[in-house]
Amino acid sequence: MRKTCQLIIIALLLCSKLNAQQKPKIDISSPPVQKGIRSLKVGDVIPADTKIGKIFNYTSKTAAISDYKDQLLILDFGNTGCSGCVAALPHMETLQKEFGKAIKIFWVTPEYEEDIAKFWTRNKYTKENTLSTIVEDSTLRAYFKHASWPHTAWIYKGKVIGITNPEYLDANNIRKVLKGEQVNWPVKNDFYYFDGAKEPLFALDKTQLGTGGKRLEYAAIGDYKEKDGASAAGVSGSGGTVRDSVNRIVRTYFINQSVFAAYLQNWNKIIKPGSLTKPSMMLQPNQIIWEVKDPKRYMYKSPFTPGLETGYMGDWMRSNAICFESYRADTGQTEQDIAMNTIKDLDGLLGLKVRWEKRQEKVLVLLRKDKEDRFLKPTGLNDERLSVNQLTYLMNQHPGNPYVFDETRYNGLGRLDIHIKSWTDIVAINKTIAVCGLVLKEEERLVDKLVFTEVEGGLLK
Amino acid sequence: METKFLLIAVCFALTGITAYAQNDVKFDPQQPLFKFNEEQLTNRNGLLRYAALTGYREGVEPIKGQFNSNFGGYNDEKAGTRRIYMYNLSIEDLLTHGLIKRSQVVLEVKDPSKYRYKTGNGTETEWLRKNGYCYELLVPIGVLKGIHTIDSEIQRIFKVTARWEKRKVKTWVLIRTSAAEKFKTTDQEAVKDPVKGVYHNVNMGWIGVPLNEFGPVPFLDETGYKEMVDLDLGIDLTKAEDLQPLRKALQKYDLDIKEEMREKQVFVITENNK
């Protein structure tokens, strides 16, 4: 009897260990997708009887799509390994609270419920967050296939009205939908991609070309390229150079890029790092001079251009991004030659002159008054007080500020116990940093600036 | 002269639609080099544009417009684009747009025979097959403010710089060698035939017209003779590149040409060294 009990106990233990071992690890890069489900597009109707399998942090464990037929249903796909997805959860919770019963936002993840439950109690963005999460999902993911996160599906009165990037998930857009306004957001499609390396953007008319092809070179620009609302090159565009060794041709192209990004990428291929006189090797907002009527035609709001109020990046790209292609005989051009040709092509076709140029300007130099170390020891990785080298970095983030060079020769991790109210009030900053033995000295120096100039008003309509 | 050239060029760049004689029924000068797809044709954001250079296109005639201009323009109202085009021209002609007389152009280049056709270098068509080019620029309607964009592009392609300058240049100066008026008109019917070199009952300065247009250097009439003349030179003044036959023909009338350096506004085309 005793032996039988022991055997039963051992068997039970083995079973439970086997069960635990049988739950496979979720590969986030390729999570399970329910088979036999057709991907939905904008305009499609989602089957009302679609079941929502397991829900965490909700009044019930399961639901169906039809439960939300009178609400705006928003499915935001993400996972705990995607820091941007997680950081956006409080924003989604705020939206849910703001719009109440008119909408239902679900975070959707393929991860196991127990893992989500553990994560939820520990992470600063999810502790006390009341947002409902669909877990262990493979069904909704099949309807809204994607390869990057976040990925947001909008369903209103049973119809898919949008599949978007996270920037569109805001109160403004929710209000639009609830008011009954038509929306036409760019579609996030991770699988549509125009391969400019295989197919030229511009097709020659052989009837017009005739025998002229013996010497052929061109540079051409077209509008933003999309198909069924989706960009032909993802969010940030694409590009490349194709060398045809048989016909001895070099073809350079890029798809769906801002004019600014196009120039910057090519100048970066030409300029040797550290060869320009500026506070940082990285591009910073105060390194750019706009001598144009409207810089918003050339670039959207970004960390390089924080002063440009351009609305949704997706919408801006649709109206202002360009596709470019050039075609020339291969004469052995280096990558730098090709980049310079592209810059000159863009200059010619857009009526611009974009270059790094030396300018005599007033600059500020951060210096130590003396060698005394008045800086505070950092308390650890989470010490959020300003460090010495952050001072110049933050000042250079403002487009209207002069260049600020750090010439303290301080390489430590010391912190400053100061509070800066405004990063553009130089006088106040100088007063504040004086207590730390630091001073901003004004000088005139010959420095390098990235200058965008419209020639004779430019060639944009 | 420079200002007149610019004004004419600007007018045509902005508005001109020139007449064109077509040899090849398939080729259409009003059609662009590219077969645009639907998206490109829609041109929703008005960003469509291109600049293209090709080699000689067989069977396509150069444009012959007003004031000897060699380019045409076409507006596609549907796509909102303006296209400027030039066909089968020398590099010199691409840069001068046909609006500057050859005698006013100075070539500071290694091999001028690549820039300009000279009589004796085979037929002009044969020369153009090797050295002729076509260029076209397409931009939104209304954005082109002048010829500057086209000029800059062509200069960049051929790695040259072209500009007006005051230079001391070799000039053919027409003078009298005696007080005799061997050329005085007999009041016949007025004739101006530059190909035969026949000028009857016209001003002396008329022989300068073809020489300035087609000659290798500028021509100046410094005879001071104001009356009408009769001259039968027997020389094709549209092909007078060699001075000696012209001098011989003029000497019959106690006229001559001396070569002198004179300061003139000239259009200089210089090869970039870099």
XYZ file of C-alpha atoms in Angstrom:
735
model
C 0.000 0.000 0.000
C 2.720 2.375 1.067
C 4.706 1.539 -2.024
C 1.615 2.193 -4.233
C 1.113 5.619 -2.633
C 4.725 6.484 -3.191
C 4.445 5.443 -6.833
C 1.294 7.532 -7.280
C 2.996 10.577 -5.719
C 6.051 10.161 -7.955
C 3.784 9.799 -11.008
C 1.841 12.949 -10.071
C 5.042 14.904 -9.579
C 6.372 13.737 -12.926
C 3.116 14.705 -14.632
C 3.111 18.207 -13.219
C 6.739 18.692 -14.253
C 5.900 17.427 -17.742
C 2.891 19.787 -17.926
C 5.038 22.707 -16.927
C 7.609 21.679 -19.514
C 4.891 21.324 -22.216
C 4.021 25.077 -22.213
C 6.258 26.273 -25.028
C 8.170 29.498 -24.812
C 6.646 32.261 -26.932
C 9.028 33.505 -29.594
C 8.066 37.183 -29.674
C 9.700 37.699 -33.053
C 7.399 35.055 -34.517
C 4.519 34.348 -32.135
C 1.789 31.848 -32.947
C -0.791 32.911 -35.526
C -4.056 31.069 -35.913
C -4.179 29.391 -39.304
C -7.020 29.731 -41.798
C -7.783 33.358 -41.013
C -7.665 35.944 -43.781
C -5.836 39.193 -43.050
C -8.152 42.184 -42.876
C -7.711 45.478 -44.703
C -9.182 48.896 -44.034
C -12.812 48.756 -45.100
C -13.234 45.059 -44.305
C -15.816 43.804 -41.846
C -14.473 41.743 -38.960
C -16.597 38.639 -38.303
C -18.840 39.553 -35.379
C -18.550 36.126 -33.789
C -14.755 36.391 -33.480
C -13.922 35.236 -29.991
C -11.514 37.046 -27.730
C -9.941 34.149 -25.884
C -8.327 35.333 -22.668
C -8.447 38.742 -21.081
C -6.387 40.006 -18.193
C -7.448 42.911 -16.014
C -11.080 42.847 -17.162
C -14.573 42.176 -15.843
C -14.729 38.876 -17.706
C -12.174 36.334 -18.856
C -13.468 36.146 -22.441
C -15.456 38.252 -24.904
C -16.497 38.463 -28.560
C -16.014 41.196 -31.127
C -19.779 41.622 -31.313
C -19.759 42.803 -27.667
C -18.253 46.057 -28.915
C -20.441 46.685 -31.950
C -21.659 50.000 -30.544
C -18.244 51.172 -29.464
C -15.025 52.194 -31.113
C -12.857 49.134 -30.547
C -9.116 49.736 -30.556
C -6.695 46.803 -30.522
C -3.127 47.830 -29.764
C -0.707 44.971 -30.427
C 2.486 44.848 -28.376
C 4.501 42.821 -25.874
C 6.445 43.338 -22.663
C 9.778 43.268 -24.515
C 8.775 46.328 -26.542
C 9.644 49.282 -24.275
C 7.750 51.756 -26.472
C 4.630 49.597 -26.288
C 4.817 49.418 -22.515
C 5.581 53.127 -22.101
C 2.417 53.902 -24.083
C 0.126 51.945 -21.743
C -0.585 54.859 -19.362
C -1.548 57.008 -22.374
C -3.998 54.312 -23.502
C -5.413 54.072 -20.012
C -5.951 57.855 -20.003
C -7.797 57.658 -23.316
C -9.955 54.825 -22.048
C -10.900 56.860 -18.997
C -11.506 60.028 -21.039
C -13.906 58.400 -23.478
C -15.429 55.862 -21.111
C -18.024 53.519 -22.623
C -17.825 55.103 -26.080
C -14.616 53.184 -26.719
C -12.869 50.011 -25.693
C -9.092 49.789 -25.862
C -7.412 46.436 -25.518
C -3.704 45.845 -25.356
C -3.098 42.603 -27.265
C -0.145 40.333 -26.644
C 0.771 36.723 -27.464
C 2.350 36.296 -24.010
C 1.036 34.002 -21.292
C -1.368 35.383 -18.741
C 0.824 34.509 -15.791
C 3.785 36.328 -17.317
C 1.654 39.403 -17.956
C 0.268 39.270 -14.440
C 3.799 39.193 -12.976
C 4.974 41.979 -15.271
C 1.941 44.124 -14.512
C 2.654 44.347 -10.814
C 6.319 45.189 -11.234
C 6.627 47.654 -14.108
C 6.282 51.392 -13.370
C 3.987 51.909 -16.403
C 1.627 49.081 -15.529
C 1.488 49.101 -11.728
C -2.080 50.238 -10.957
C -2.863 50.506 -14.683
C -6.455 49.427 -15.338
C -6.106 48.822 -19.091
C -7.480 45.463 -20.223
C -5.099 43.122 -21.987
C -5.926 40.271 -24.331
C -3.302 37.627 -23.620
C -2.138 34.449 -25.384
C -3.587 35.891 -28.574
C -3.122 34.216 -31.926
C -6.520 35.017 -33.485
C -6.571 38.785 -33.624
C -2.955 38.706 -34.694
C -4.030 36.610 -37.679
C -6.636 39.202 -38.653
C -4.163 42.059 -38.274
C -0.829 40.613 -39.306
C 2.216 42.693 -38.452
C 5.957 42.418 -37.995
C 6.636 45.396 -35.750
C 5.079 46.963 -32.673
C 3.085 48.834 -31.663
C 0.464 48.040 -34.277
C -3.019 49.490 -33.858
C -6.258 48.269 -35.401
C -9.371 50.470 -35.275
C -12.774 48.812 -35.581
C -15.937 50.872 -35.620
C -19.415 49.404 -36.044
C -17.846 46.142 -37.087
C -15.724 47.666 -39.829
C -11.952 48.113 -39.884
C -11.491 51.861 -40.255
C -7.776 52.056 -39.651
C -4.570 50.111 -39.162
C -2.029 52.595 -37.889
C 1.212 53.500 -36.237
C 0.963 54.539 -32.583
C 1.073 58.282 -33.293
C -2.536 58.171 -34.512
C -3.840 56.776 -31.224
C -4.868 60.002 -29.548
C -7.934 61.861 -28.331
C -8.124 63.963 -31.471
C -8.555 60.942 -33.730
C -10.891 59.135 -31.384
C -13.119 62.208 -31.334
C -13.100 62.339 -35.130
C -14.333 58.780 -35.367
C -17.005 59.201 -32.713
C -18.260 62.321 -34.483
C -18.719 60.233 -37.611
C -15.976 61.941 -39.624
C -14.295 60.002 -42.405
C -10.722 59.108 -41.620
C -7.990 58.315 -44.101
C -4.929 57.531 -42.025
C -1.799 56.044 -43.555
C -1.979 52.277 -43.256
C 0.701 50.449 -41.305
C 1.587 47.495 -43.507
C 4.823 45.772 -42.530
C 4.772 43.525 -45.593
C 4.352 45.912 -48.529
C 7.694 47.046 -49.814
C 8.660 48.409 -53.218
C 12.075 47.040 -54.059
C 13.813 49.909 -55.814
C 16.849 47.704 -56.358
C 14.874 45.375 -58.628
C 12.661 47.886 -60.392
C 13.408 51.495 -61.381
C 11.045 54.154 -60.128
C 10.924 55.842 -63.527
C 10.359 53.964 -66.769
C 11.892 55.323 -69.957
C 9.745 55.722 -73.042
C 11.847 53.915 -75.651
C 9.922 55.592 -78.492
C 11.013 58.980 -77.227
C 14.532 57.883 -76.353
C 15.259 56.355 -79.766
C 19.007 56.153 -80.325
C 19.701 58.608 -77.519
C 20.448 55.916 -74.999
C 24.145 55.809 -75.822
C 24.636 58.716 -73.495
C 21.856 58.786 -70.969
C 21.736 60.360 -67.559
C 18.837 61.615 -65.545
C 17.703 62.636 -62.112
C 14.019 62.503 -61.269
C 11.767 63.159 -58.301
C 8.230 61.945 -57.725
C 5.606 62.103 -55.003
C 5.302 59.815 -51.997
C 4.713 56.254 -53.124
C 1.944 54.183 -51.551
C -0.401 51.303 -52.261
C -3.797 50.900 -50.612
C -2.810 53.572 -48.132
C 0.458 51.912 -47.103
C 3.886 53.434 -47.637
C 6.070 51.655 -50.211
C 8.991 51.912 -47.797
C 7.761 51.692 -44.230
C 7.841 54.612 -41.842
C 11.321 55.931 -42.482
C 11.747 55.273 -46.196
C 14.338 53.227 -48.011
C 17.067 53.702 -50.575
C 20.130 52.261 -52.224
C 22.526 52.221 -55.141
C 22.532 49.655 -57.895
C 25.634 49.120 -60.012
C 24.928 47.347 -63.297
C 28.280 45.981 -64.358
C 26.965 44.717 -67.708
C 25.599 48.054 -68.925
C 28.022 50.018 -66.762
C 25.369 52.098 -65.083
C 24.947 53.447 -61.574
C 21.377 53.951 -60.413
C 20.684 55.599 -57.071
C 17.249 55.758 -55.546
C 15.374 56.480 -52.398
C 11.701 56.080 -51.582
C 9.488 58.129 -49.270
C 11.983 60.333 -47.527
C 11.832 63.905 -46.420
C 14.000 66.291 -48.408
C 15.924 67.008 -45.203
C 16.653 63.329 -44.529
C 17.725 62.817 -48.134
C 20.295 65.593 -47.891
C 21.474 64.604 -44.423
C 22.100 60.983 -45.371
C 24.147 62.003 -48.360
C 26.143 64.679 -46.567
C 26.918 62.117 -43.860
C 28.571 59.961 -46.498
C 30.826 62.815 -47.539
C 31.753 64.593 -44.326
C 34.426 62.879 -42.232
C 33.318 62.603 -38.576
C 34.985 65.243 -36.466
C 36.040 67.351 -39.441
C 33.441 70.059 -38.858
C 33.665 72.737 -36.189
C 30.547 72.205 -34.091
C 29.828 71.172 -30.505
C 28.879 67.592 -31.296
C 29.514 65.068 -34.050
C 25.780 64.281 -33.874
C 23.419 66.605 -35.677
C 21.696 68.944 -33.240
C 18.884 71.440 -33.860
C 21.042 74.568 -33.571
C 23.346 73.321 -36.344
C 20.679 73.920 -38.995
C 20.066 77.264 -40.715
C 16.891 77.546 -42.777
C 17.033 80.192 -45.496
C 13.716 79.090 -46.971
C 10.158 80.350 -46.969
C 8.749 77.385 -45.071
C 11.035 74.715 -43.557
C 7.955 72.529 -42.937
C 7.942 71.699 -46.666
C 11.264 69.948 -46.246
C 11.094 68.282 -42.823
C 8.625 67.197 -40.165
C 8.938 67.725 -36.435
C 11.773 65.560 -35.141
C 14.561 65.651 -32.541
C 16.641 67.543 -35.174
C 13.832 69.987 -35.899
C 11.763 70.328 -32.731
C 10.467 73.750 -33.705
C 8.563 72.539 -36.771
C 4.909 71.936 -35.935
C 3.888 69.526 -38.663
C 1.156 67.366 -37.118
C 1.152 63.608 -37.698
C 4.342 62.384 -39.306
C 2.408 59.909 -41.439
C 0.236 62.656 -42.910
C 3.227 64.916 -43.430
C 5.078 62.179 -45.300
C 2.099 61.593 -47.563
C 2.123 65.245 -48.618
C 5.802 66.110 -48.627
C 8.042 63.043 -48.830
C 9.776 62.421 -52.131
C 11.013 59.516 -54.185
C 14.228 60.086 -56.098
C 16.158 58.283 -58.769
C 19.312 59.087 -60.700
C 20.902 57.190 -63.547
C 24.417 57.702 -64.821
C 27.235 55.923 -66.585
C 29.452 54.043 -64.165
C 32.780 55.844 -64.354
C 34.037 54.298 -61.149
C 32.288 56.783 -58.863
C 32.983 56.246 -55.186
C 30.207 56.275 -52.620
C 31.154 59.869 -51.854
C 30.986 60.854 -55.542
C 27.534 59.312 -55.779
C 26.412 61.127 -52.636
C 27.681 64.458 -53.964
C 25.950 63.893 -57.293
C 22.717 63.160 -55.444
C 23.060 66.382 -53.470
C 23.646 68.371 -56.655
C 20.729 66.618 -58.363
C 18.447 67.518 -55.469
C 19.744 71.097 -55.509
C 18.993 71.406 -59.207
C 15.541 69.851 -59.138
C 14.317 71.511 -55.950
C 15.898 74.908 -56.461
C 17.924 74.544 -53.275
C 21.481 74.879 -52.149
C 22.108 72.646 -49.138
C 25.593 72.466 -47.734
C 27.799 72.600 -44.668
C 29.194 76.109 -44.613
C 31.603 78.049 -42.453
C 29.982 80.961 -40.646
C 31.484 83.480 -38.256
C 29.175 83.303 -35.252
C 28.786 84.130 -31.608
C 29.244 80.959 -29.552
C 29.300 80.064 -25.860
C 32.104 78.140 -24.240
C 31.500 76.239 -20.991
C 34.523 76.555 -18.728
C 35.452 75.784 -15.142
C 36.319 78.837 -13.050
C 38.934 76.868 -11.183
C 40.068 73.312 -10.577
C 37.958 72.828 -7.457
C 35.602 69.889 -7.889
C 32.196 71.159 -6.831
C 30.353 68.368 -8.607
C 28.347 65.790 -6.696
C 28.980 62.083 -6.784
C 26.298 60.211 -8.741
C 24.028 58.088 -6.567
C 23.682 55.336 -9.162
C 22.318 54.548 -12.612
C 18.960 56.129 -11.749
C 20.453 59.452 -10.686
C 18.353 61.916 -12.678
C 20.304 65.036 -11.725
C 22.111 66.873 -14.500
C 25.595 65.754 -15.367
C 28.181 68.269 -16.529
C 28.210 67.123 -20.155
C 24.411 67.160 -20.286
C 24.512 70.940 -19.837
C 25.958 71.655 -23.270
C 23.964 68.838 -24.857
C 20.653 70.246 -23.644
C 21.519 73.809 -24.588
C 22.409 72.693 -28.108
C 18.983 71.070 -28.488
C 17.371 74.478 -28.938
C 17.429 75.755 -32.526
C 17.677 79.388 -31.456
C 20.654 78.881 -29.136
C 24.202 79.612 -30.252
C 26.658 76.736 -30.280
C 27.757 75.791 -26.785
C 31.145 74.100 -26.608
C 32.145 72.080 -23.565
C 35.739 73.022 -22.825
C 35.708 72.154 -19.134
C 37.986 69.167 -19.852
C 35.946 67.340 -17.230
C 35.489 63.644 -17.966
C 33.927 62.530 -14.710
C 30.354 61.512 -13.915
C 29.785 64.347 -11.489
C 26.301 65.724 -11.029
C 25.006 69.256 -10.583
C 22.412 70.017 -7.962
C 20.725 72.757 -10.005
C 17.439 73.368 -11.713
C 17.333 75.064 -15.130
C 13.983 76.759 -15.824
C 14.635 77.654 -19.437
C 17.327 76.295 -21.732
C 17.237 79.421 -23.848
C 17.719 81.965 -21.036
C 21.498 82.129 -21.221
C 21.831 84.821 -18.552
C 19.835 82.796 -16.041
C 21.741 79.609 -16.892
C 25.025 81.370 -16.313
C 23.854 82.595 -12.927
C 22.673 79.126 -11.952
C 25.799 77.238 -12.948
C 28.097 79.747 -11.240
C 27.530 77.971 -7.906
C 29.056 74.849 -9.462
C 32.155 76.747 -10.503
C 31.091 76.821 -14.146
C 30.770 79.747 -16.531
C 29.544 80.286 -20.097
C 31.925 82.584 -21.943
C 30.851 84.336 -25.129
C 33.214 84.244 -28.121
C 33.211 84.668 -31.890
C 34.284 81.607 -33.803
C 34.261 80.286 -37.334
C 31.944 77.304 -37.125
C 30.173 74.946 -39.516
C 26.449 75.077 -40.088
C 24.128 73.006 -42.270
C 22.489 75.638 -44.445
C 19.328 75.145 -46.464
C 18.855 77.940 -48.997
C 16.103 78.347 -51.566
C 17.661 79.679 -54.771
C 15.421 82.324 -56.352
C 12.544 81.129 -54.214
C 13.087 77.429 -54.844
C 11.191 75.133 -57.191
C 8.414 73.895 -54.933
C 4.920 74.952 -55.887
C 23.570 91.877 -75.440
C 23.764 89.803 -72.321
C 20.532 91.312 -71.015
C 18.752 90.743 -74.335
C 19.860 87.106 -74.322
C 18.562 86.628 -70.801
C 15.238 88.303 -71.503
C 14.554 86.213 -74.582
C 15.624 83.024 -72.857
C 13.465 83.751 -69.820
C 10.414 84.487 -71.957
C 10.713 81.193 -73.754
C 11.470 79.240 -70.639
C 8.319 80.554 -69.020
C 5.899 80.663 -71.891
C 7.133 79.783 -75.349
C 5.656 76.959 -77.357
C 7.661 76.817 -80.548
C 6.862 75.345 -83.904
C 8.676 72.104 -84.644
C 9.155 70.112 -87.813
C 8.845 66.408 -87.124
C 10.709 63.780 -89.136
C 9.847 60.638 -87.214
C 6.106 60.028 -86.820
C 6.581 58.019 -83.629
C 8.599 60.638 -81.844
C 6.544 63.434 -80.287
C 8.411 66.477 -78.949
C 5.522 67.220 -76.626
C 5.911 63.872 -74.876
C 8.369 63.429 -72.021
C 11.243 60.990 -71.959
C 9.485 58.831 -69.368
C 6.363 56.687 -69.404
C 4.927 57.883 -66.133
C 2.765 55.514 -64.133
C -0.670 56.519 -62.867
C 0.640 57.721 -59.534
C 3.281 59.900 -61.181
C 0.766 61.309 -63.663
C -1.641 62.212 -60.865
C 1.185 64.201 -59.294
C -1.001 64.919 -56.299
C 1.630 66.861 -54.364
C 3.161 68.588 -57.382
C 6.570 67.087 -56.694
C 7.105 65.402 -60.087
C 10.162 66.731 -61.930
C 13.213 65.550 -63.806
C 16.273 66.633 -65.730
C 17.608 64.323 -68.438
C 20.400 64.285 -70.971
C 20.551 61.847 -73.851
C 22.782 61.359 -76.826
C 21.835 62.120 -80.404
C 18.367 60.906 -81.364
C 18.212 59.773 -84.959
C 15.503 61.362 -87.043
C 14.756 64.154 -84.566
C 15.163 67.711 -85.798
C 16.583 70.409 -83.548
C 14.060 73.022 -82.503
C 14.130 76.171 -84.618
C 12.240 78.919 -82.857
C 11.970 82.666 -82.852
C 15.181 84.682 -82.631
C 17.016 81.494 -83.556
C 16.160 79.875 -80.217
C 16.779 76.125 -80.115
C 14.469 75.004 -77.343
C 10.782 74.403 -76.903
C 8.348 74.404 -74.019
C 5.170 72.519 -73.321
C 2.640 72.770 -70.499
C 0.803 69.664 -69.365
C -2.121 71.286 -67.572
C -3.434 67.951 -66.291
C -0.229 66.990 -64.529
C 0.578 70.625 -63.738
C 4.020 70.407 -65.315
C 6.092 72.459 -67.709
C 8.678 70.777 -69.872
C 11.550 72.524 -71.626
C 13.311 70.489 -74.295
C 16.262 70.728 -76.682
C 17.168 68.159 -79.311
C 20.384 67.220 -81.085
C 22.518 70.210 -80.251
C 26.206 70.786 -79.694
C 27.340 71.521 -76.146
C 27.865 75.136 -77.196
C 24.326 75.356 -78.539
C 22.886 73.740 -75.417
C 24.501 76.494 -73.384
C 23.718 79.413 -75.685
C 20.153 78.245 -76.458
C 20.769 79.454 -79.990
C 20.509 83.042 -78.795
C 24.191 83.967 -78.838
C 26.109 84.391 -82.051
C 29.005 82.020 -82.497
C 31.388 84.941 -82.854
C 30.503 86.024 -79.343
C 31.374 82.674 -77.785
C 34.839 81.965 -76.439
C 35.676 78.313 -75.846
C 38.317 77.758 -73.199
C 38.347 74.001 -73.582
C 40.862 71.288 -74.439
C 39.124 70.222 -77.626
C 36.767 72.792 -79.179
C 35.790 70.309 -81.894
C 33.730 68.482 -79.235
C 31.741 71.624 -78.495
C 31.185 73.170 -81.901
C 30.841 71.867 -85.436
C 33.381 73.257 -87.887
C 33.049 73.001 -91.673
C 35.397 70.325 -92.924
C 34.711 67.931 -90.015
C 32.392 65.783 -92.166
C 28.740 66.694 -92.431
C 27.092 68.423 -89.529
C 24.763 65.455 -89.031
C 27.690 63.052 -88.803
C 29.364 65.354 -86.326
C 26.172 65.627 -84.248
C 25.799 61.863 -84.101
C 28.994 61.783 -82.057
C 28.842 65.145 -80.352
C 25.177 66.112 -80.205
C 22.925 65.876 -77.156
C 19.320 66.288 -76.127
C 18.287 67.818 -72.835
C 14.946 68.186 -71.120
C 13.729 69.579 -67.838
C 10.282 69.033 -66.368
C 9.101 71.057 -63.362
C 5.749 72.242 -61.956
C 4.075 74.992 -63.973
C 4.903 78.410 -62.630
C 8.025 77.638 -60.589
C 10.649 78.312 -63.248
C 11.731 81.904 -62.887
C 14.370 81.905 -65.567
C 16.883 79.893 -67.473
C 19.263 79.605 -64.537
C 18.143 76.101 -63.508
C 18.713 74.660 -66.975
C 22.030 76.466 -67.422
C 23.372 75.256 -64.079
C 22.391 71.683 -64.825
C 23.960 71.638 -68.285
C 27.130 73.194 -66.961
C 27.287 70.596 -64.218
C 26.762 67.703 -66.629
C 29.537 68.823 -68.938
C 31.748 70.131 -66.144
C 32.030 73.619 -67.586
C 31.368 77.142 -66.392
C 29.613 79.532 -68.775
C 29.223 83.242 -68.203
C 29.324 86.641 -69.854
C 32.574 88.520 -69.497
C 34.263 91.565 -70.950
C 37.321 90.275 -72.703
C 39.836 91.487 -75.209
C 39.156 89.153 -78.106
C 40.395 88.803 -81.651
C 38.064 90.834 -83.860
C 37.802 91.187 -87.652
C 37.706 94.910 -88.362
C 36.561 96.062 -91.809
C 38.539 99.069 -93.091
C 39.003 101.030 -96.302
C 42.421 100.946 -97.877
C 41.799 103.957 -100.127
C 39.357 106.799 -100.608
C 38.038 105.191 -103.820
C 34.382 104.195 -103.649
C 34.635 101.078 -105.772
C 31.702 99.643 -103.820
C 29.324 102.613 -104.344
C 25.880 101.383 -105.296
C 24.454 101.690 -108.778
C 20.986 101.794 -107.213
C 19.907 98.350 -108.362
C 17.221 96.398 -106.562
C 18.304 95.676 -102.992
C 19.807 92.207 -102.523
C 21.179 90.495 -99.441
C 22.495 87.019 -100.183
C 24.983 85.918 -97.559
C 25.487 82.489 -99.167
C 26.637 83.983 -102.462
C 28.176 86.983 -100.715
C 26.091 89.374 -102.834
C 24.898 92.662 -101.383
C 23.347 95.321 -103.572
C 22.038 98.700 -102.510
C 22.365 98.033 -98.805
C 24.490 99.365 -95.970
C 28.065 98.093 -95.641
C 27.218 96.705 -92.207
C 25.033 93.967 -93.722
C 28.018 91.811 -94.540
C 28.650 91.747 -90.778
C 25.353 89.993 -90.078
C 26.324 86.487 -91.298
C 29.908 86.995 -90.172
C 28.825 87.789 -86.631
C 26.282 84.986 -86.705
C 28.493 82.239 -88.065
C 32.024 83.586 -88.062
C 34.687 82.501 -85.634
C 35.272 85.950 -84.162
C 33.293 89.197 -83.828
C 33.134 91.473 -86.866
C 33.196 95.256 -86.800
C 32.567 97.687 -89.635
C 34.936 100.626 -89.153
C 34.786 101.932 -92.676
C 32.606 104.817 -91.555
C 30.855 104.621 -94.947
C 27.201 105.586 -94.573
C 25.977 105.322 -98.172
C 24.551 102.213 -99.839
C 26.970 99.754 -101.434
C 27.168 96.978 -104.011
C 29.441 94.069 -103.145
C 29.793 90.789 -105.078
C 32.169 88.808 -102.925
C 31.504 85.303 -104.327
C 32.040 83.807 -100.853
C 29.604 82.030 -98.598
C 29.628 84.396 -95.617
C 27.779 81.817 -93.488
C 30.841 79.570 -93.709
C 33.621 82.146 -93.681
C 35.918 80.647 -91.093
C 39.069 81.338 -93.037
C 40.047 85.012 -93.284
C 42.273 84.955 -96.381
C 39.613 84.259 -99.084
C 37.406 86.932 -97.510
C 40.230 89.479 -97.531
C 41.017 88.708 -101.169
C 37.365 89.227 -102.118
C 37.178 92.545 -100.246
C 40.486 93.867 -101.582
C 38.889 94.198 -105.041
C 36.889 97.047 -103.497
C 39.820 98.605 -101.633
C 38.412 97.113 -98.465
C 40.280 94.850 -96.098
C 40.002 93.125 -92.746
C 42.545 93.530 -90.010
C 42.620 91.269 -86.985
C 42.791 93.252 -83.766
C 42.204 92.606 -80.091
C 39.141 94.518 -78.987
C 37.256 94.481 -75.707
C 33.834 92.913 -76.095
C 31.148 91.217 -74.006
C 31.653 87.570 -74.798
C 30.082 84.356 -73.576
C 32.910 82.291 -72.175
C 32.653 78.520 -71.785
C 35.458 77.137 -69.643
C 36.178 73.528 -68.782
C 36.405 73.015 -65.013
C 39.710 71.579 -63.995
C 38.484 69.660 -60.941
